[in-house]
Amino acid sequence: MARFELKLPKMGESVAEATITNWLKEVGDKIEADEAVLEIATDKVDSEVPSEVSGILVEQLFGKDDLVQVGQTIAIIETEGDAPAEKVTVESAVPAEAAEIEKTIEAVKVEVSAPQDFSGSDKFFSPLVKNIAKEEGISVAELENIQGSGKDGRVTKEDILKYIEDRKAGVVTPKAVAAAPKVAEPVVQKSQQAVPVSVNGGDEIIEMDRMRKLISGYMTASVQTSAHVQSFIEVDVTNIVKWREKVKTAFEKREGEKLTFTPIMMEAVAKALKDFPGMNISVDGDYIIKKKNINLGMAAALPNGNLIVPVIKNADQLNLVGMAKAVNDLGNRAKAGKLKPDDTQGGTYTVTNVGTFGSVFGTPIINQPQVGILALGAIRKVPAVIETPEGDFIGIRQKMFLSHSYDHRVVDGALGGSFVKRVAEYLEAFDVDRDF
């Protein structure tokens, strides 16, 4: 028998970690090659981690809700083979760190009366930090009051080892920590405040799922970060509607793809971004980052009502056929829950189609750290004044509204308005004799 280390795979250049949301296989279960072992979540996409080999799951090195770095071993699978079985643990997966921690623990080891349970804590602690705390008899309240130097104030290995040294030297004491105001706060009160109560008993109380909580956080942060301003413009898309109606059957027959209005709109947006690179930027503190590539995000509604924004990379380099294929591929995989983490990364500007649900126009919220987002309204037949050399007359035209939200911190009205006007000009000048 041989043992195979299942590692968290690379999920894109900008994705460094993921959270385990569910184990699909338990210890002792048989696993086939390419079969999903667990579900993970990044900050935007949920996905599965398949096994590269067939065998028996013998160890789970992380639990549900644990944060795992790309490349870390997350499970051990026992496979058929002649290699001798060798026990692999968290310590053997990171021998250098484990040896150092073990040495420190032995030097300051104290008697632990009972195992600690950190599941009730609101703070995130890595499995490594939890293990050290349990070995040293550090309570949950004590651990929560250690000043963390990691990202978002997380307690690192160095932080807890320094705390242990200080406690041994008498610099800090568990009693002093226990007297802190946060520890005195009753746990029961927290849970009572967190759960709303129906007044009349007939209301249904539903907790937000993980993705809805993330979306809520993103939207709130965006409104608090960017000074949102909107510009609206009405566009005559009669020629586009007629052209699509004329070619959509031939397009699907030749390309095997449905031709919707979205890729046509995306094509115009990509052209306008090339004309106005000041909209293809992001903000980082007091710095403006001009993006080299034009990567268009397309907001997509999921079957469960949540929202996701897959990205069309290098959209300005695609012809209409390529754009249609990219739009359909990302849209279909979004609905099926098959998007990869890298599919949602790197967007430089976002387009959302509010007209899908019948909205005439909307005021979309910017997808940070981008500085603009365009909402496509519903296409409607409306009476309009048509100008001709012989004079003006009233006719029936197909029109829609474009709603442009932009960040007034770095985009003024002249740029924001000129950009959306250029998109409209490209759409109204659509060549009805073009090939697809």
PDB file of N, CA and C in Angstrom, residues 3 6 20 22-29 31 37-38 56-64 66 73-77 88-90 127:
ATOM      1  N   ARG A   3       0.731   5.791   0.162  1.00  0.00           N
ATOM      2  CA  ARG A   3      -0.094   6.903   0.598  1.00  0.00           C
ATOM      3  C   ARG A   3       0.112   8.107  -0.327  1.00  0.00           C
ATOM      4  N   LEU A   6      -3.249  14.491  -0.917  1.00  0.00           N
ATOM      5  CA  LEU A   6      -4.152  15.337  -1.700  1.00  0.00           C
ATOM      6  C   LEU A   6      -3.933  16.776  -1.275  1.00  0.00           C
ATOM      7  N   ILE A  20     -12.560  25.321   3.487  1.00  0.00           N
ATOM      8  CA  ILE A  20     -13.258  24.036   3.328  1.00  0.00           C
ATOM      9  C   ILE A  20     -14.697  24.225   3.811  1.00  0.00           C
ATOM     10  N   ASN A  22     -17.237  21.738   3.033  1.00  0.00           N
ATOM     11  CA  ASN A  22     -17.903  20.454   3.268  1.00  0.00           C
ATOM     12  C   ASN A  22     -17.010  19.309   2.813  1.00  0.00           C
ATOM     13  N   TRP A  23     -16.933  18.262   3.618  1.00  0.00           N
ATOM     14  CA  TRP A  23     -16.247  17.036   3.219  1.00  0.00           C
ATOM     15  C   TRP A  23     -17.261  16.095   2.582  1.00  0.00           C
ATOM     16  N   LEU A  24     -17.047  15.744   1.323  1.00  0.00           N
ATOM     17  CA  LEU A  24     -17.953  14.834   0.617  1.00  0.00           C
ATOM     18  C   LEU A  24     -17.625  13.372   0.915  1.00  0.00           C
ATOM     19  N   LYS A  25     -16.395  13.121   1.372  1.00  0.00           N
ATOM     20  CA  LYS A  25     -15.958  11.778   1.744  1.00  0.00           C
ATOM     21  C   LYS A  25     -15.446  11.789   3.176  1.00  0.00           C
ATOM     22  N   GLU A  26     -15.759  10.738   3.899  1.00  0.00           N
ATOM     23  CA  GLU A  26     -15.296  10.596   5.274  1.00  0.00           C
ATOM     24  C   GLU A  26     -14.170   9.580   5.350  1.00  0.00           C
ATOM     25  N   VAL A  27     -13.448   9.597   6.463  1.00  0.00           N
ATOM     26  CA  VAL A  27     -12.355   8.645   6.659  1.00  0.00           C
ATOM     27  C   VAL A  27     -12.893   7.218   6.547  1.00  0.00           C
ATOM     28  N   GLY A  28     -12.223   6.413   5.737  1.00  0.00           N
ATOM     29  CA  GLY A  28     -12.656   5.046   5.505  1.00  0.00           C
ATOM     30  C   GLY A  28     -13.427   4.863   4.212  1.00  0.00           C
ATOM     31  N   ASP A  29     -13.873   5.969   3.592  1.00  0.00           N
ATOM     32  CA  ASP A  29     -14.628   5.878   2.338  1.00  0.00           C
ATOM     33  C   ASP A  29     -13.707   5.560   1.166  1.00  0.00           C
ATOM     34  N   ILE A  31     -12.595   5.999  -2.668  1.00  0.00           N
ATOM     35  CA  ILE A  31     -12.598   7.129  -3.607  1.00  0.00           C
ATOM     36  C   ILE A  31     -12.082   6.661  -4.957  1.00  0.00           C
ATOM     37  N   VAL A  37     -13.753  14.954  -3.479  1.00  0.00           N
ATOM     38  CA  VAL A  37     -13.501  14.564  -2.091  1.00  0.00           C
ATOM     39  C   VAL A  37     -14.069  15.591  -1.112  1.00  0.00           C
ATOM     40  N   LEU A  38     -13.983  16.870  -1.481  1.00  0.00           N
ATOM     41  CA  LEU A  38     -14.462  17.925  -0.595  1.00  0.00           C
ATOM     42  C   LEU A  38     -14.859  19.146  -1.406  1.00  0.00           C
ATOM     43  N   ILE A  56      -8.478   4.711  -0.563  1.00  0.00           N
ATOM     44  CA  ILE A  56      -9.278   4.872   0.645  1.00  0.00           C
ATOM     45  C   ILE A  56      -8.828   6.133   1.372  1.00  0.00           C
ATOM     46  N   LEU A  57      -9.794   6.969   1.750  1.00  0.00           N
ATOM     47  CA  LEU A  57      -9.461   8.158   2.526  1.00  0.00           C
ATOM     48  C   LEU A  57      -9.121   7.742   3.954  1.00  0.00           C
ATOM     49  N   VAL A  58      -7.882   8.009   4.362  1.00  0.00           N
ATOM     50  CA  VAL A  58      -7.446   7.572   5.695  1.00  0.00           C
ATOM     51  C   VAL A  58      -7.277   8.727   6.675  1.00  0.00           C
ATOM     52  N   GLU A  59      -7.081   9.964   6.161  1.00  0.00           N
ATOM     53  CA  GLU A  59      -6.937  11.104   7.069  1.00  0.00           C
ATOM     54  C   GLU A  59      -7.492  12.379   6.441  1.00  0.00           C
ATOM     55  N   GLN A  60      -8.158  13.177   7.272  1.00  0.00           N
ATOM     56  CA  GLN A  60      -8.556  14.529   6.911  1.00  0.00           C
ATOM     57  C   GLN A  60      -7.721  15.467   7.772  1.00  0.00           C
ATOM     58  N   LEU A  61      -6.848  16.250   7.150  1.00  0.00           N
ATOM     59  CA  LEU A  61      -5.925  17.081   7.908  1.00  0.00           C
ATOM     60  C   LEU A  61      -6.507  18.443   8.286  1.00  0.00           C
ATOM     61  N   PHE A  62      -7.650  18.762   7.739  1.00  0.00           N
ATOM     62  CA  PHE A  62      -8.329  20.010   8.094  1.00  0.00           C
ATOM     63  C   PHE A  62      -9.814  19.723   8.269  1.00  0.00           C
ATOM     64  N   GLY A  63     -10.468  20.571   9.044  1.00  0.00           N
ATOM     65  CA  GLY A  63     -11.892  20.413   9.267  1.00  0.00           C
ATOM     66  C   GLY A  63     -12.713  21.419   8.492  1.00  0.00           C
ATOM     67  N   LYS A  64     -14.008  21.300   8.616  1.00  0.00           N
ATOM     68  CA  LYS A  64     -14.925  22.237   7.957  1.00  0.00           C
ATOM     69  C   LYS A  64     -14.685  23.641   8.483  1.00  0.00           C
ATOM     70  N   ASP A  66     -12.121  25.452   7.969  1.00  0.00           N
ATOM     71  CA  ASP A  66     -10.704  25.775   8.087  1.00  0.00           C
ATOM     72  C   ASP A  66     -10.210  26.448   6.812  1.00  0.00           C
ATOM     73  N   THR A  73      -1.269  20.151   2.020  1.00  0.00           N
ATOM     74  CA  THR A  73      -1.886  18.825   2.026  1.00  0.00           C
ATOM     75  C   THR A  73      -3.145  18.868   2.874  1.00  0.00           C
ATOM     76  N   ILE A  74      -4.270  18.424   2.297  1.00  0.00           N
ATOM     77  CA  ILE A  74      -5.535  18.497   3.022  1.00  0.00           C
ATOM     78  C   ILE A  74      -6.093  17.127   3.393  1.00  0.00           C
ATOM     79  N   ALA A  75      -5.579  16.074   2.729  1.00  0.00           N
ATOM     80  CA  ALA A  75      -6.071  14.724   3.039  1.00  0.00           C
ATOM     81  C   ALA A  75      -5.038  13.694   2.597  1.00  0.00           C
ATOM     82  N   ILE A  76      -5.137  12.508   3.188  1.00  0.00           N
ATOM     83  CA  ILE A  76      -4.259  11.391   2.827  1.00  0.00           C
ATOM     84  C   ILE A  76      -5.131  10.258   2.279  1.00  0.00           C
ATOM     85  N   ILE A  77      -4.762   9.788   1.103  1.00  0.00           N
ATOM     86  CA  ILE A  77      -5.488   8.690   0.461  1.00  0.00           C
ATOM     87  C   ILE A  77      -4.560   7.492   0.338  1.00  0.00           C
ATOM     88  N   VAL A  88       1.374   9.876   7.588  1.00  0.00           N
ATOM     89  CA  VAL A  88       1.564  11.293   7.270  1.00  0.00           C
ATOM     90  C   VAL A  88       0.584  12.098   8.095  1.00  0.00           C
ATOM     91  N   THR A  89       1.075  13.093   8.787  1.00  0.00           N
ATOM     92  CA  THR A  89       0.224  13.941   9.614  1.00  0.00           C
ATOM     93  C   THR A  89       0.462  15.388   9.253  1.00  0.00           C
ATOM     94  N   VAL A  90      -0.231  16.259   9.951  1.00  0.00           N
ATOM     95  CA  VAL A  90      -0.025  17.693   9.720  1.00  0.00           C
ATOM     96  C   VAL A  90       1.430  18.048   9.979  1.00  0.00           C
ATOM     97  N   PRO A 127      -5.496  25.854  12.320  1.00  0.00           N
ATOM     98  CA  PRO A 127      -5.340  24.595  13.066  1.00  0.00           C
ATOM     99  C   PRO A 127      -4.042  24.555  13.872  1.00  0.00           C
TER     100      PRO A 127
END
